[in-house]
Amino acid sequence: MSPTTMAEIDNESVKDVQVGMIGGGSMGGGMTLLFAEHGGTVGVYDYSVDAVKKVLAQAKADEAVDEAKVHGFSSLDKLLGSFAAGGSRILVLSLPHGKAVDSVLDDLDGKLQRGDIVIDAGNEWWADTERRQARVKQWGVDWVGMGVSGGYQAARHGPSMSPGCTDETYEKIKGHLEKWCARTPDGDPCVRRMGPGGAGHYVKMLHNGIEHAHLSILAEIHGLLEHQLGLTNFEIADLLESWTTSKTHPLRGNYLIDIGYKALRFTKGDGIEDKRGIVERIEDKVTQDVDLSEGTGTWSTREMADRHVAAPAIAASHQLRVISGNKFERLGVTKNFVVPQPAKPSPLEGKAKDDFLEDVRQAVYGGILGAFVQGLELITRASTDQKWGVKLTDCLLIWRAGCIIQSDGITAFLYPLLERFGPNEPLNLLKDVPELAKELAMTYAATKRVYAYAVDQDAVAPALGATLEWFKAIGGRQLPTDFEEMELDYFGHHNYDIKGQAEPGHEKGKHHTEFAPA
């Protein structure tokens, strides 16, 4: 084997690298192989030499990859020295958010050259992305904050991509991104420039916020169907499969429902063998947020507060994950805080069962569609505030394949409704898109019945309940907040408006009653 084809580390004869990958974990390793499969010569560097060796071994074992296109390096200097002389260098980062990225950027200080492009393809807080963009701009370097969705499988075979950068920078990398990204069955690339600055990472953040709501709703429904209604995991799998594989169902082509029914049929897994399905042996705790390995749920929840956009299903899903994260702490609480546990299975039969399962279907549809509405409204609000110019139709276009919230039926419904709107629009989907409001309202009664069943059975269903309460609040002509406004004026001199005299907007009221002397 010639020196240029040896899958070894620090091959000094390599001088033709086109893309440098920094980070050789599951995502970075997958993208390294993806880039090489599409004809690029890729150099990969990681602080861990073992991680680099693993990627090289994967390249050798992968029949779709020419291992001569993949080279490993033990230092940034050696990676940077492996590019062809004279041209712009493209570096792709796949690292944990925060300090890890700043550390690499510090190491790159003085080593990057004018015209280089750095693509941060990890999940990142949008403001940190804009801070880094400002820093490298002084060096003549472009920094792209790019969301990458679809998990490690999509990283290997083609993810959905949401880059945030200038138009000029996007034109320089567009050819690469369109080779690497997922494609729809019609061949359309699932990549669009979202806007400047942190727009790309922001869209990916809310993709994940929407994802968290979807995950929670499906988990809550699985719990109801199994533990209260008495269905087996295989019966639930059949039900989910019927929704997502239908050609006409509004939940058709839903990625999470698709993998859900497939996973429920697994009876053997790593360390598990259970004829009822491996889900029966998986601990009921989600640690992604609490262990700080995943920031997008936390950031999404922060954003809804900072931007004053109601997204209760996303918030509720995050809270459930937080509560679930430390099981031992949670079990300690149950010794003191004694409440009824979810009821034992009480199967329904015949028409009663069929009617309830139809309610479940509609409730899931309403919850998933509602989470899209909540997340999209946060995107337009942030885009307006930051002057990014994000178009919601671009978000829908990149979410058609290679991403976790892919939902073909919902995209087919939403896209033509949103196509008439420009950048940063609409700020209020249910006011400005009456067809969407009508569709969502049709799921109200079913959502109410399913959640009432969950309450009656003492089942845990916070995202489902938050969805119903959101329906009631946004559709309510009279809310109980008049009493709250009165008390705020009593102790805080916050003022109030008089019914029928309020003006549009959310300015402070003009009236104050002196309820008690100061």
Coordinates of C-alpha atoms in Angstrom, one line a residue:
M1 CA 0.0 0.0 0.0
S2 CA 1.4 3.4 -1.0
P3 CA 2.0 6.1 1.6
T4 CA -0.9 8.1 0.3
T5 CA -3.4 5.2 0.7
M6 CA -2.3 4.1 4.1
A7 CA -5.1 4.5 6.7
E8 CA -2.7 5.7 9.3
I9 CA -2.2 8.7 11.6
D10 CA 0.0 11.7 10.7
N11 CA 0.9 10.7 7.2
E12 CA 3.1 13.6 6.3
S13 CA 2.9 12.9 2.5
V14 CA -0.8 13.8 2.6
K15 CA -1.2 17.3 1.0
D16 CA -4.6 17.0 -0.7
V17 CA -7.2 17.2 2.2
Q18 CA -10.3 19.1 1.1
V19 CA -12.2 19.0 4.4
G20 CA -10.9 18.8 7.9
M21 CA -13.1 17.2 10.6
I22 CA -12.4 18.2 14.2
G23 CA -14.2 15.7 16.5
G24 CA -14.2 12.0 15.8
G25 CA -17.2 10.9 17.9
S26 CA -20.3 9.2 16.6
M27 CA -21.5 12.3 14.7
G28 CA -18.1 13.5 13.6
G29 CA -17.0 10.0 12.6
G30 CA -20.2 9.5 10.6
M31 CA -19.8 12.8 8.8
T32 CA -16.2 12.0 8.0
L33 CA -17.3 8.8 6.2
L34 CA -20.2 10.7 4.5
F35 CA -17.8 13.3 3.1
A36 CA -15.4 10.7 1.9
E37 CA -18.2 8.6 0.3
H38 CA -19.1 11.7 -1.8
G39 CA -15.6 12.0 -3.2
G40 CA -14.0 14.3 -0.7
T41 CA -10.5 13.8 0.8
V42 CA -11.0 14.2 4.5
G43 CA -8.7 14.7 7.4
V44 CA -10.0 13.9 10.9
Y45 CA -8.5 15.1 14.2
D46 CA -9.7 14.5 17.7
Y47 CA -8.0 15.2 21.1
S48 CA -8.4 11.4 21.6
V49 CA -6.1 9.5 19.2
D50 CA -8.2 6.4 19.9
A51 CA -11.2 8.2 18.4
V52 CA -9.2 9.0 15.3
K53 CA -8.1 5.3 15.0
K54 CA -11.7 4.2 15.3
V55 CA -12.8 6.4 12.4
L56 CA -9.9 5.1 10.3
A57 CA -11.0 1.5 11.1
Q58 CA -14.6 2.4 10.2
A59 CA -13.4 3.8 6.9
K60 CA -11.5 0.6 6.1
A61 CA -14.5 -1.6 6.9
D62 CA -17.1 0.6 5.1
E63 CA -17.5 -0.7 1.5
A64 CA -19.0 2.6 0.4
V65 CA -15.9 4.5 1.5
D66 CA -12.5 4.7 -0.2
E67 CA -10.2 4.5 2.8
A68 CA -7.6 6.4 0.8
K69 CA -9.8 9.4 1.1
V70 CA -9.7 9.4 5.0
H71 CA -6.7 10.5 6.9
G72 CA -6.1 10.8 10.6
F73 CA -4.1 13.4 12.6
S74 CA -3.0 13.8 16.1
S75 CA -2.8 17.6 16.2
L76 CA -4.5 20.6 14.7
D77 CA -1.2 21.7 13.1
K78 CA -0.8 18.4 11.3
L79 CA -4.4 18.5 10.1
L80 CA -4.0 22.1 8.8
G81 CA -0.8 21.2 7.1
S82 CA -2.4 18.4 5.1
F83 CA -4.5 20.8 3.0
A84 CA -3.4 21.7 -0.5
A85 CA -1.3 24.9 -0.4
G86 CA -2.8 28.2 -1.5
G87 CA -6.6 27.5 -1.2
S88 CA -9.2 28.2 1.4
R89 CA -9.5 25.4 4.0
I90 CA -12.8 24.1 5.2
L91 CA -13.0 22.8 8.8
V92 CA -16.0 21.1 10.2
L93 CA -16.4 20.9 14.0
S94 CA -18.5 18.2 15.6
L95 CA -17.9 18.9 19.3
P96 CA -19.9 19.3 22.5
H97 CA -21.3 22.8 22.9
G98 CA -19.6 25.5 24.9
K99 CA -16.1 25.2 26.3
A100 CA -15.0 22.5 23.9
V101 CA -15.7 24.7 20.9
D102 CA -14.1 27.7 22.5
S103 CA -11.0 25.6 23.3
V104 CA -10.6 24.5 19.7
L105 CA -11.1 28.1 18.6
D106 CA -8.4 29.3 21.0
D107 CA -6.1 26.6 19.5
L108 CA -6.9 27.8 16.0
D109 CA -6.0 31.4 16.8
G110 CA -3.0 32.3 14.7
K111 CA -3.2 29.1 12.6
L112 CA -6.2 30.0 10.4
Q113 CA -5.6 32.1 7.3
R114 CA -7.7 34.6 5.4
G115 CA -10.4 32.8 3.4
D116 CA -10.7 29.8 5.6
I117 CA -14.2 28.6 6.6
V118 CA -15.1 26.9 9.9
I119 CA -18.4 25.1 10.0
D120 CA -19.6 24.4 13.6
A121 CA -21.9 21.4 13.0
G122 CA -22.7 20.7 16.6
N123 CA -25.6 21.9 18.7
E124 CA -24.8 25.4 20.0
W125 CA -26.3 28.3 21.8
W126 CA -27.0 30.9 19.0
A127 CA -25.4 33.8 20.8
D128 CA -22.1 31.9 21.3
T129 CA -22.1 31.3 17.6
E130 CA -22.4 35.0 16.9
R131 CA -19.7 35.8 19.4
R132 CA -17.3 33.4 17.5
Q133 CA -18.3 34.8 14.2
A134 CA -17.3 38.2 15.3
R135 CA -14.0 37.0 16.6
V136 CA -12.9 35.2 13.5
K137 CA -14.1 37.9 11.2
Q138 CA -11.1 40.0 12.4
W139 CA -8.9 37.2 10.9
G140 CA -10.7 37.2 7.6
V141 CA -12.2 33.8 8.4
D142 CA -15.9 32.8 8.0
W143 CA -17.6 30.9 10.8
V144 CA -20.8 29.0 9.9
G145 CA -23.2 27.9 12.7
M146 CA -24.9 24.9 11.2
G147 CA -27.5 22.6 12.7
V148 CA -27.2 19.0 11.8
S149 CA -30.2 16.7 12.5
G150 CA -31.0 13.1 12.2
G151 CA -28.7 11.5 14.8
Y152 CA -25.6 9.4 14.1
Q153 CA -27.3 7.4 11.4
A154 CA -28.1 10.5 9.4
A155 CA -24.6 11.9 10.1
R156 CA -23.3 8.8 8.2
H157 CA -25.9 8.7 5.4
G158 CA -27.1 12.3 5.0
P159 CA -28.5 14.7 7.6
S160 CA -30.8 17.7 7.5
M161 CA -28.6 20.8 7.6
S162 CA -29.5 24.4 8.7
P163 CA -26.5 26.7 8.1
G164 CA -26.4 30.2 9.4
C165 CA -23.9 32.5 7.6
T166 CA -23.6 35.3 5.0
D167 CA -24.9 34.7 1.4
E168 CA -21.3 34.9 0.2
T169 CA -20.1 32.2 2.5
Y170 CA -23.0 30.0 1.7
E171 CA -22.2 30.1 -2.0
K172 CA -18.7 28.9 -1.2
I173 CA -19.9 25.8 0.7
K174 CA -23.3 25.2 -0.9
G175 CA -21.9 22.6 -3.3
H176 CA -20.4 20.6 -0.5
L177 CA -23.5 20.8 1.7
E178 CA -25.8 19.7 -1.1
K179 CA -23.6 16.6 -1.7
W180 CA -23.6 15.7 2.0
C181 CA -27.2 16.5 3.1
A182 CA -30.2 14.2 3.1
R183 CA -32.5 14.3 0.1
T184 CA -36.2 13.8 -0.3
P185 CA -37.5 10.9 -2.4
D186 CA -37.8 13.5 -5.3
G187 CA -34.1 14.3 -4.9
D188 CA -34.4 17.8 -3.3
P189 CA -31.6 18.6 -0.9
C190 CA -32.5 19.1 2.7
V191 CA -30.3 22.1 3.3
R192 CA -31.1 25.8 3.1
R193 CA -29.3 28.9 4.4
M194 CA -31.5 29.9 7.3
G195 CA -30.1 33.4 7.6
P196 CA -27.0 35.2 9.0
G197 CA -25.4 34.9 12.4
G198 CA -26.9 32.4 14.8
A199 CA -30.0 31.7 12.6
G200 CA -28.9 28.1 11.7
H201 CA -28.2 27.0 15.2
Y202 CA -31.4 28.7 16.4
V203 CA -33.5 26.7 13.9
K204 CA -31.8 23.5 15.0
M205 CA -32.4 24.4 18.6
L206 CA -36.1 24.7 18.0
H207 CA -36.1 21.6 15.9
N208 CA -34.9 19.8 19.0
G209 CA -37.5 21.7 21.2
I210 CA -40.2 20.5 18.9
E211 CA -38.6 17.0 18.9
H212 CA -38.7 16.9 22.7
A213 CA -42.4 17.7 22.8
H214 CA -43.1 14.9 20.2
L215 CA -41.0 12.5 22.2
S216 CA -42.9 13.2 25.4
I217 CA -46.3 13.0 23.8
L218 CA -45.5 9.6 22.2
A219 CA -44.0 8.3 25.5
E220 CA -47.1 9.4 27.5
I221 CA -49.4 7.8 24.9
H222 CA -47.4 4.6 25.0
G223 CA -47.7 4.5 28.8
L224 CA -51.5 5.0 28.6
L225 CA -51.9 2.3 26.0
E226 CA -49.8 -0.3 27.8
H227 CA -50.2 0.4 31.5
Q228 CA -53.8 1.6 31.5
L229 CA -55.5 0.2 28.5
G230 CA -53.6 -3.1 28.7
L231 CA -52.2 -3.3 25.1
T232 CA -49.0 -5.2 24.5
N233 CA -46.0 -3.5 23.0
F234 CA -46.6 -5.4 19.8
E235 CA -50.2 -4.2 19.6
I236 CA -49.0 -0.7 20.1
A237 CA -46.4 -1.2 17.4
D238 CA -49.1 -2.3 15.0
L239 CA -51.1 0.8 15.8
L240 CA -48.2 3.2 15.3
E241 CA -47.2 1.4 12.1
S242 CA -50.8 1.9 10.7
W243 CA -50.5 5.6 11.3
T244 CA -47.1 6.3 9.8
T245 CA -47.2 3.9 6.8
S246 CA -50.6 5.0 5.6
K247 CA -50.6 7.1 2.4
T248 CA -53.4 9.4 3.6
H249 CA -52.9 9.6 7.4
P250 CA -51.9 13.0 8.7
L251 CA -49.2 11.3 10.7
R252 CA -47.8 9.5 7.7
G253 CA -44.0 9.5 7.3
N254 CA -43.4 10.5 10.9
Y255 CA -39.9 9.6 11.9
L256 CA -40.4 9.2 15.6
I257 CA -43.6 7.1 15.2
D258 CA -41.7 5.0 12.6
I259 CA -38.7 4.2 14.8
G260 CA -41.1 3.8 17.8
Y261 CA -43.1 0.9 16.3
K262 CA -39.8 -0.7 15.1
A263 CA -38.1 -0.4 18.4
L264 CA -41.1 -1.8 20.3
R265 CA -40.7 -5.1 18.4
F266 CA -37.2 -5.6 19.7
T267 CA -37.0 -8.4 22.2
K268 CA -33.2 -8.5 22.4
G269 CA -30.8 -5.6 23.0
D270 CA -27.5 -4.7 24.7
G271 CA -27.8 -6.4 28.1
I272 CA -31.6 -7.0 27.6
E273 CA -33.7 -9.9 26.6
D274 CA -37.4 -9.7 27.2
K275 CA -40.1 -11.3 25.2
R276 CA -42.5 -8.4 26.0
G277 CA -40.0 -6.0 24.3
I278 CA -36.8 -4.4 25.5
V279 CA -38.6 -1.2 26.5
E280 CA -39.8 -3.1 29.6
R281 CA -36.2 -3.3 30.9
I282 CA -35.1 0.3 30.0
E283 CA -34.9 2.6 33.0
D284 CA -37.4 5.4 33.0
K285 CA -34.8 8.3 33.0
V286 CA -33.6 10.7 30.4
T287 CA -30.3 12.3 31.4
Q288 CA -29.5 14.3 28.3
D289 CA -30.4 17.7 29.7
V290 CA -29.3 17.1 33.3
D291 CA -25.9 15.8 32.4
L292 CA -25.3 18.9 30.2
S293 CA -24.5 16.8 27.1
E294 CA -27.5 18.4 25.3
G295 CA -28.4 22.0 25.7
T296 CA -31.1 22.5 23.1
G297 CA -34.1 21.6 25.4
T298 CA -32.8 24.0 28.1
W299 CA -32.2 26.8 25.6
S300 CA -35.6 26.3 23.9
T301 CA -37.3 26.7 27.3
R302 CA -35.2 29.7 28.1
E303 CA -36.1 31.3 24.7
M304 CA -39.9 30.9 25.2
A305 CA -39.5 32.9 28.4
D306 CA -37.1 35.5 27.0
R307 CA -39.1 36.0 23.8
H308 CA -42.6 35.9 25.5
V309 CA -43.8 33.1 23.2
A310 CA -46.0 30.4 24.8
A311 CA -44.7 26.9 24.0
P312 CA -46.1 24.9 26.9
A313 CA -45.8 21.4 25.3
I314 CA -42.1 22.0 24.8
A315 CA -41.7 23.3 28.3
A316 CA -43.6 20.4 29.8
S317 CA -41.6 17.9 28.0
H318 CA -38.4 19.5 29.3
Q319 CA -39.6 19.4 32.8
L320 CA -40.5 15.7 32.6
R321 CA -37.0 14.9 31.4
V322 CA -35.5 16.9 34.2
I323 CA -37.7 15.1 36.8
S324 CA -36.9 11.7 35.3
G325 CA -33.1 12.3 35.1
N326 CA -32.1 11.3 38.6
K327 CA -34.1 8.2 39.4
F328 CA -32.6 7.6 42.8
E329 CA -33.5 11.1 43.9
R330 CA -37.0 10.7 42.5
L331 CA -37.6 7.4 44.4
G332 CA -36.4 9.1 47.6
V333 CA -39.1 11.7 47.1
T334 CA -41.8 9.0 46.8
K335 CA -41.1 7.8 50.3
N336 CA -42.3 11.1 51.6
F337 CA -44.7 12.3 48.9
V338 CA -47.2 9.6 48.7
V339 CA -49.8 9.9 45.9
P340 CA -51.8 7.3 44.0
Q341 CA -49.8 5.5 41.4
P342 CA -51.2 4.9 37.8
A343 CA -54.0 2.5 37.8
K344 CA -53.5 -1.1 36.7
P345 CA -54.6 -2.1 33.1
S346 CA -58.4 -1.9 32.5
P347 CA -58.9 -3.1 28.9
L348 CA -61.6 -1.7 26.7
E349 CA -63.4 -3.9 24.2
G350 CA -65.3 -3.5 21.0
K351 CA -66.6 -0.1 20.0
A352 CA -65.4 1.5 23.2
K353 CA -61.8 0.4 22.4
D354 CA -62.0 1.5 18.8
D355 CA -63.4 4.9 19.7
F356 CA -60.7 5.5 22.3
L357 CA -57.9 4.5 19.9
E358 CA -59.3 6.9 17.4
D359 CA -59.2 9.6 20.1
V360 CA -55.6 8.7 20.8
R361 CA -54.8 9.1 17.1
Q362 CA -56.3 12.5 17.0
A363 CA -54.7 13.6 20.3
V364 CA -51.3 12.5 19.0
Y365 CA -51.9 14.4 15.8
G366 CA -53.0 17.5 17.6
G367 CA -50.1 17.4 20.0
I368 CA -47.5 16.9 17.3
L369 CA -49.0 19.6 15.1
G370 CA -49.3 21.9 18.1
A371 CA -45.7 21.5 18.9
F372 CA -44.8 22.5 15.4
V373 CA -46.9 25.6 15.8
Q374 CA -45.2 26.5 19.1
G375 CA -41.7 26.0 17.7
L376 CA -42.3 27.8 14.5
E377 CA -43.7 30.8 16.3
L378 CA -40.5 31.0 18.4
I379 CA -38.4 30.9 15.3
T380 CA -40.3 33.8 13.6
R381 CA -40.2 35.8 16.8
A382 CA -36.4 35.4 17.2
S383 CA -35.9 36.0 13.5
T384 CA -37.8 39.2 13.8
D385 CA -35.9 40.3 16.9
Q386 CA -32.5 39.4 15.5
K387 CA -33.3 40.5 11.9
W388 CA -32.3 37.1 10.5
G389 CA -35.0 36.9 7.8
V390 CA -35.8 33.2 8.4
K391 CA -38.6 31.8 6.2
L392 CA -40.7 29.1 7.8
T393 CA -41.0 27.3 4.5
D394 CA -37.2 26.9 4.4
C395 CA -37.5 25.2 7.8
L396 CA -40.2 22.8 6.5
L397 CA -38.1 22.1 3.4
I398 CA -35.1 20.9 5.3
W399 CA -37.2 18.9 7.7
R400 CA -38.5 16.6 4.9
A401 CA -35.8 14.0 5.3
G402 CA -32.7 13.2 7.5
C403 CA -34.2 14.7 10.6
I404 CA -35.9 13.6 13.8
I405 CA -39.1 15.7 13.4
Q406 CA -39.7 14.6 9.8
S407 CA -43.5 14.3 9.4
D408 CA -44.5 14.0 5.8
G409 CA -48.2 14.4 6.3
I410 CA -47.8 17.5 8.5
T411 CA -45.3 19.1 6.1
A412 CA -47.6 18.5 3.2
F413 CA -50.4 20.3 5.1
L414 CA -48.3 23.2 6.4
Y415 CA -46.1 24.1 3.4
P416 CA -48.8 25.4 1.1
L417 CA -50.4 27.4 3.9
L418 CA -47.1 29.1 4.8
E419 CA -45.8 29.6 1.3
R420 CA -47.5 33.0 0.9
F421 CA -45.5 34.5 3.9
G422 CA -42.2 36.2 3.6
P423 CA -39.2 36.2 6.0
N424 CA -40.0 36.6 9.7
E425 CA -43.7 35.8 9.1
P426 CA -46.2 35.0 10.5
L427 CA -45.7 35.9 14.2
N428 CA -49.0 34.3 15.1
L429 CA -49.8 31.3 13.1
L430 CA -53.2 30.5 14.5
K431 CA -54.4 34.1 13.9
D432 CA -52.9 34.5 10.4
V433 CA -53.5 31.0 9.1
P434 CA -57.2 30.2 9.7
E435 CA -56.9 26.8 7.9
L436 CA -54.3 25.7 10.5
A437 CA -56.3 27.0 13.4
K438 CA -59.4 25.0 12.2
E439 CA -57.3 21.8 11.7
L440 CA -55.9 22.1 15.2
A441 CA -59.2 22.9 16.8
M442 CA -60.7 19.7 15.3
T443 CA -58.4 17.7 17.7
Y444 CA -59.6 19.5 20.8
A445 CA -62.4 17.1 21.9
A446 CA -60.2 14.0 21.4
T447 CA -57.3 15.5 23.3
K448 CA -59.6 16.4 26.1
R449 CA -61.0 12.9 26.3
V450 CA -57.6 11.2 26.3
Y451 CA -56.2 13.6 28.9
A452 CA -59.3 13.2 31.1
Y453 CA -58.6 9.4 30.9
A454 CA -55.0 10.0 31.9
V455 CA -56.1 12.1 34.9
D456 CA -58.7 9.6 35.9
Q457 CA -56.1 6.8 35.8
D458 CA -53.4 8.9 37.6
A459 CA -51.1 8.5 34.6
V460 CA -48.3 10.9 33.9
A461 CA -49.0 13.0 30.8
P462 CA -47.6 16.5 31.2
A463 CA -47.1 17.3 27.5
L464 CA -50.5 16.1 26.6
G465 CA -52.0 18.1 29.4
A466 CA -50.0 21.2 28.5
T467 CA -51.3 20.9 24.9
L468 CA -54.9 20.8 26.1
E469 CA -54.4 23.8 28.4
W470 CA -52.7 25.7 25.6
F471 CA -55.7 24.9 23.4
K472 CA -58.0 26.3 26.1
A473 CA -56.0 29.4 26.7
I474 CA -55.3 30.5 23.2
G475 CA -58.9 29.8 22.2
G476 CA -60.4 31.4 25.4
R477 CA -62.3 34.6 25.0
Q478 CA -62.1 35.2 28.7
L479 CA -59.1 34.1 30.9
P480 CA -59.0 34.1 34.7
T481 CA -56.1 36.7 34.6
D482 CA -58.4 39.6 35.4
F483 CA -58.1 38.5 39.1
E484 CA -54.4 38.3 38.7
E485 CA -54.2 41.8 37.2
M486 CA -56.3 43.1 40.1
E487 CA -53.9 41.7 42.7
L488 CA -50.8 42.9 40.8
D489 CA -52.3 46.4 40.9
Y490 CA -53.1 46.0 44.6
F491 CA -49.5 45.2 45.8
G492 CA -47.4 46.5 42.9
H493 CA -49.2 49.5 41.4
H494 CA -49.0 47.7 38.0
N495 CA -52.2 49.3 36.7
Y496 CA -54.9 47.7 34.6
D497 CA -57.1 48.3 31.6
I498 CA -60.9 48.5 31.8
K499 CA -62.9 46.0 29.8
G500 CA -63.8 47.3 26.4
Q501 CA -61.3 50.1 26.6
A502 CA -58.0 48.3 26.1
E503 CA -55.9 49.1 23.0
P504 CA -54.1 46.6 20.8
G505 CA -50.7 45.4 22.0
H506 CA -49.4 44.7 25.5
E507 CA -48.7 48.1 27.0
K508 CA -49.3 48.7 30.7
G509 CA -52.8 49.7 31.7
K510 CA -53.8 53.3 32.4
H511 CA -55.8 52.7 35.6
H512 CA -54.8 52.2 39.2
T513 CA -57.0 51.7 42.3
E514 CA -55.5 52.6 45.7
F515 CA -56.7 49.4 47.5
A516 CA -54.8 50.2 50.7
P517 CA -52.8 53.3 51.8
A518 CA -49.0 53.0 51.5

